[in-house]
Amino acid sequence: MPSVNLGKQHPTVYQSLMKMDAEVRAALETAGVDPLLVELVKIRVSQLNGCAFCLRLHARDALAKGETTDRLAVVAAWWEAQYFSAQERAALALAEQVTALAVPERRTWDDGSLTDVQVSAISWLATVMNAWNRVAITSHYPVAP
């Protein structure tokens, strides 16, 4: 497939995704989801999708918001590390479920540490992050030092 920048080819569709992203950010804020957790979910979804552009972007954003390099180093194996709270673990598992769309539905993340509004907001976050990953990967956004 040729390298095509999706945003340049269909800017109104891209703008619609940006609007959706803004709505998801507002929903996350209303739900009281910690901004560092938002970045962790973005990073984990991007890891699963293999999106280098988004990984670099959100790792930098997480560090700027106070995330530690130790936690970032182990987010790919969050279930094995003791760095993450019950709520963070639930959110990361939920994001993985939304990204992988496991069948039959797995709900191992549902330990009660997330409210219904947080589950919805994080599910939307994973959904929009999956869309952004696909835009970046398909458009071949450059990732260079």
Tab-separated table of C-alpha atoms in Angstrom:
chain	number	residue	atom	x	y	z
A	1	MET	CA	0.000	0.000	0.000
A	2	PRO	CA	1.350	3.450	-0.818
A	3	SER	CA	2.082	5.901	1.952
A	4	VAL	CA	-0.994	8.109	2.183
A	5	ASN	CA	-1.539	10.719	4.864
A	6	LEU	CA	-5.166	10.088	5.818
A	7	GLY	CA	-5.583	13.475	7.468
A	8	LYS	CA	-4.446	15.331	4.376
A	9	GLN	CA	-6.536	13.216	2.028
A	10	HIS	CA	-9.736	13.549	4.065
A	11	PRO	CA	-9.313	16.494	6.443
A	12	THR	CA	-12.978	16.654	7.474
A	13	VAL	CA	-12.923	13.018	8.590
A	14	TYR	CA	-9.691	13.714	10.492
A	15	GLN	CA	-11.294	16.765	12.145
A	16	SER	CA	-14.241	14.583	13.176
A	17	LEU	CA	-11.839	12.190	14.895
A	18	MET	CA	-10.225	15.175	16.635
A	19	LYS	CA	-13.669	16.274	17.865
A	20	MET	CA	-14.367	12.767	19.127
A	21	ASP	CA	-11.001	12.775	20.896
A	22	ALA	CA	-11.934	16.069	22.615
A	23	GLU	CA	-15.273	14.591	23.742
A	24	VAL	CA	-13.483	11.546	25.154
A	25	ARG	CA	-11.030	13.799	27.040
A	26	ALA	CA	-14.004	15.663	28.541
A	27	ALA	CA	-15.665	12.369	29.514
A	28	LEU	CA	-12.451	11.178	31.191
A	29	GLU	CA	-12.197	14.431	33.151
A	30	THR	CA	-15.861	14.239	34.194
A	31	ALA	CA	-15.324	10.621	35.251
A	32	GLY	CA	-12.362	11.641	37.403
A	33	VAL	CA	-9.836	9.476	35.555
A	34	ASP	CA	-6.299	10.489	36.516
A	35	PRO	CA	-4.372	12.118	33.608
A	36	LEU	CA	-1.444	9.738	34.191
A	37	LEU	CA	-3.784	6.766	33.863
A	38	VAL	CA	-5.066	8.245	30.594
A	39	GLU	CA	-1.496	8.286	29.259
A	40	LEU	CA	-0.859	4.728	30.476
A	41	VAL	CA	-3.940	3.511	28.599
A	42	LYS	CA	-2.861	5.369	25.460
A	43	ILE	CA	0.578	3.800	25.730
A	44	ARG	CA	-0.748	0.270	26.303
A	45	VAL	CA	-3.215	0.475	23.394
A	46	SER	CA	-0.415	1.815	21.186
A	47	GLN	CA	1.870	-1.037	22.273
A	48	LEU	CA	-0.782	-3.580	21.325
A	49	ASN	CA	-1.281	-1.901	17.949
A	50	GLY	CA	2.437	-1.406	17.273
A	51	CYS	CA	2.141	2.356	16.753
A	52	ALA	CA	5.619	3.842	17.279
A	53	PHE	CA	4.441	7.409	16.625
A	54	CYS	CA	1.792	7.286	19.373
A	55	LEU	CA	4.086	5.394	21.758
A	56	ARG	CA	6.729	8.089	21.570
A	57	LEU	CA	4.154	10.886	21.796
A	58	HIS	CA	2.340	9.507	24.831
A	59	ALA	CA	5.458	8.323	26.642
A	60	ARG	CA	6.745	11.898	26.419
A	61	ASP	CA	3.363	13.240	27.544
A	62	ALA	CA	3.330	10.830	30.490
A	63	LEU	CA	6.826	11.852	31.568
A	64	ALA	CA	5.856	15.531	31.319
A	65	LYS	CA	2.877	14.834	33.605
A	66	GLY	CA	5.109	13.195	36.215
A	67	GLU	CA	5.055	9.524	35.248
A	68	THR	CA	8.154	7.548	36.214
A	69	THR	CA	10.481	5.786	33.830
A	70	ASP	CA	10.190	2.619	35.937
A	71	ARG	CA	6.426	2.422	35.422
A	72	LEU	CA	6.734	3.222	31.729
A	73	ALA	CA	9.344	0.496	31.370
A	74	VAL	CA	6.967	-2.164	32.684
A	75	VAL	CA	3.578	-1.033	31.367
A	76	ALA	CA	3.802	-3.720	28.654
A	77	ALA	CA	3.749	-6.297	31.472
A	78	TRP	CA	1.583	-4.334	33.934
A	79	TRP	CA	-0.073	-7.507	35.326
A	80	GLU	CA	3.297	-8.794	36.499
A	81	ALA	CA	4.554	-5.580	38.093
A	82	GLN	CA	3.585	-4.223	41.482
A	83	TYR	CA	3.787	-0.615	40.281
A	84	PHE	CA	0.108	-0.255	39.421
A	85	SER	CA	-2.932	0.303	41.628
A	86	ALA	CA	-6.070	-1.826	41.400
A	87	GLN	CA	-7.771	0.932	39.414
A	88	GLU	CA	-4.855	1.245	37.002
A	89	ARG	CA	-4.758	-2.531	36.533
A	90	ALA	CA	-8.500	-2.609	35.860
A	91	ALA	CA	-8.234	0.241	33.348
A	92	LEU	CA	-5.301	-1.364	31.523
A	93	ALA	CA	-7.107	-4.717	31.347
A	94	LEU	CA	-10.265	-2.999	30.096
A	95	ALA	CA	-8.275	-1.144	27.420
A	96	GLU	CA	-6.710	-4.433	26.321
A	97	GLN	CA	-10.151	-6.021	26.113
A	98	VAL	CA	-11.498	-3.163	23.985
A	99	THR	CA	-8.421	-3.290	21.741
A	100	ALA	CA	-8.404	-7.077	21.329
A	101	LEU	CA	-12.205	-7.534	21.358
A	102	ALA	CA	-11.819	-10.907	23.004
A	103	VAL	CA	-14.587	-13.402	22.337
A	104	PRO	CA	-16.117	-14.563	24.544
A	105	GLU	CA	-15.986	-11.321	26.489
A	106	ARG	CA	-13.450	-11.335	29.313
A	107	ARG	CA	-14.232	-9.249	32.359
A	108	THR	CA	-11.296	-10.136	34.591
A	109	TRP	CA	-10.628	-6.421	35.007
A	110	ASP	CA	-14.032	-5.860	36.653
A	111	ASP	CA	-13.013	-5.797	40.305
A	112	GLY	CA	-15.183	-2.823	41.262
A	113	SER	CA	-12.338	-0.289	41.309
A	114	LEU	CA	-13.799	1.599	38.325
A	115	THR	CA	-17.169	3.321	38.391
A	116	ASP	CA	-19.610	2.803	35.521
A	117	VAL	CA	-18.815	6.267	34.184
A	118	GLN	CA	-15.071	5.501	34.372
A	119	VAL	CA	-15.576	2.184	32.537
A	120	SER	CA	-17.417	4.030	29.792
A	121	ALA	CA	-14.857	6.854	29.559
A	122	ILE	CA	-11.882	4.453	29.484
A	123	SER	CA	-13.627	2.272	26.885
A	124	TRP	CA	-14.090	5.347	24.709
A	125	LEU	CA	-10.446	6.297	25.306
A	126	ALA	CA	-9.294	2.877	24.069
A	127	THR	CA	-11.649	3.135	21.089
A	128	VAL	CA	-10.391	6.555	20.002
A	129	MET	CA	-6.765	5.569	20.683
A	130	ASN	CA	-7.217	2.540	18.426
A	131	ALA	CA	-8.477	4.903	15.716
A	132	TRP	CA	-5.502	7.261	16.167
A	133	ASN	CA	-3.068	4.322	16.023
A	134	ARG	CA	-4.569	3.185	12.755
A	135	VAL	CA	-4.367	6.707	11.288
A	136	ALA	CA	-0.706	7.072	12.310
A	137	ILE	CA	0.319	3.599	11.133
A	138	THR	CA	-1.551	3.798	7.828
A	139	SER	CA	-0.238	7.318	7.169
A	140	HIS	CA	3.340	6.212	8.013
A	141	TYR	CA	3.926	9.090	10.392
A	142	PRO	CA	7.685	9.457	10.788
A	143	VAL	CA	9.310	8.361	14.016
A	144	ALA	CA	12.892	9.541	14.130
A	145	PRO	CA	15.203	10.819	16.857
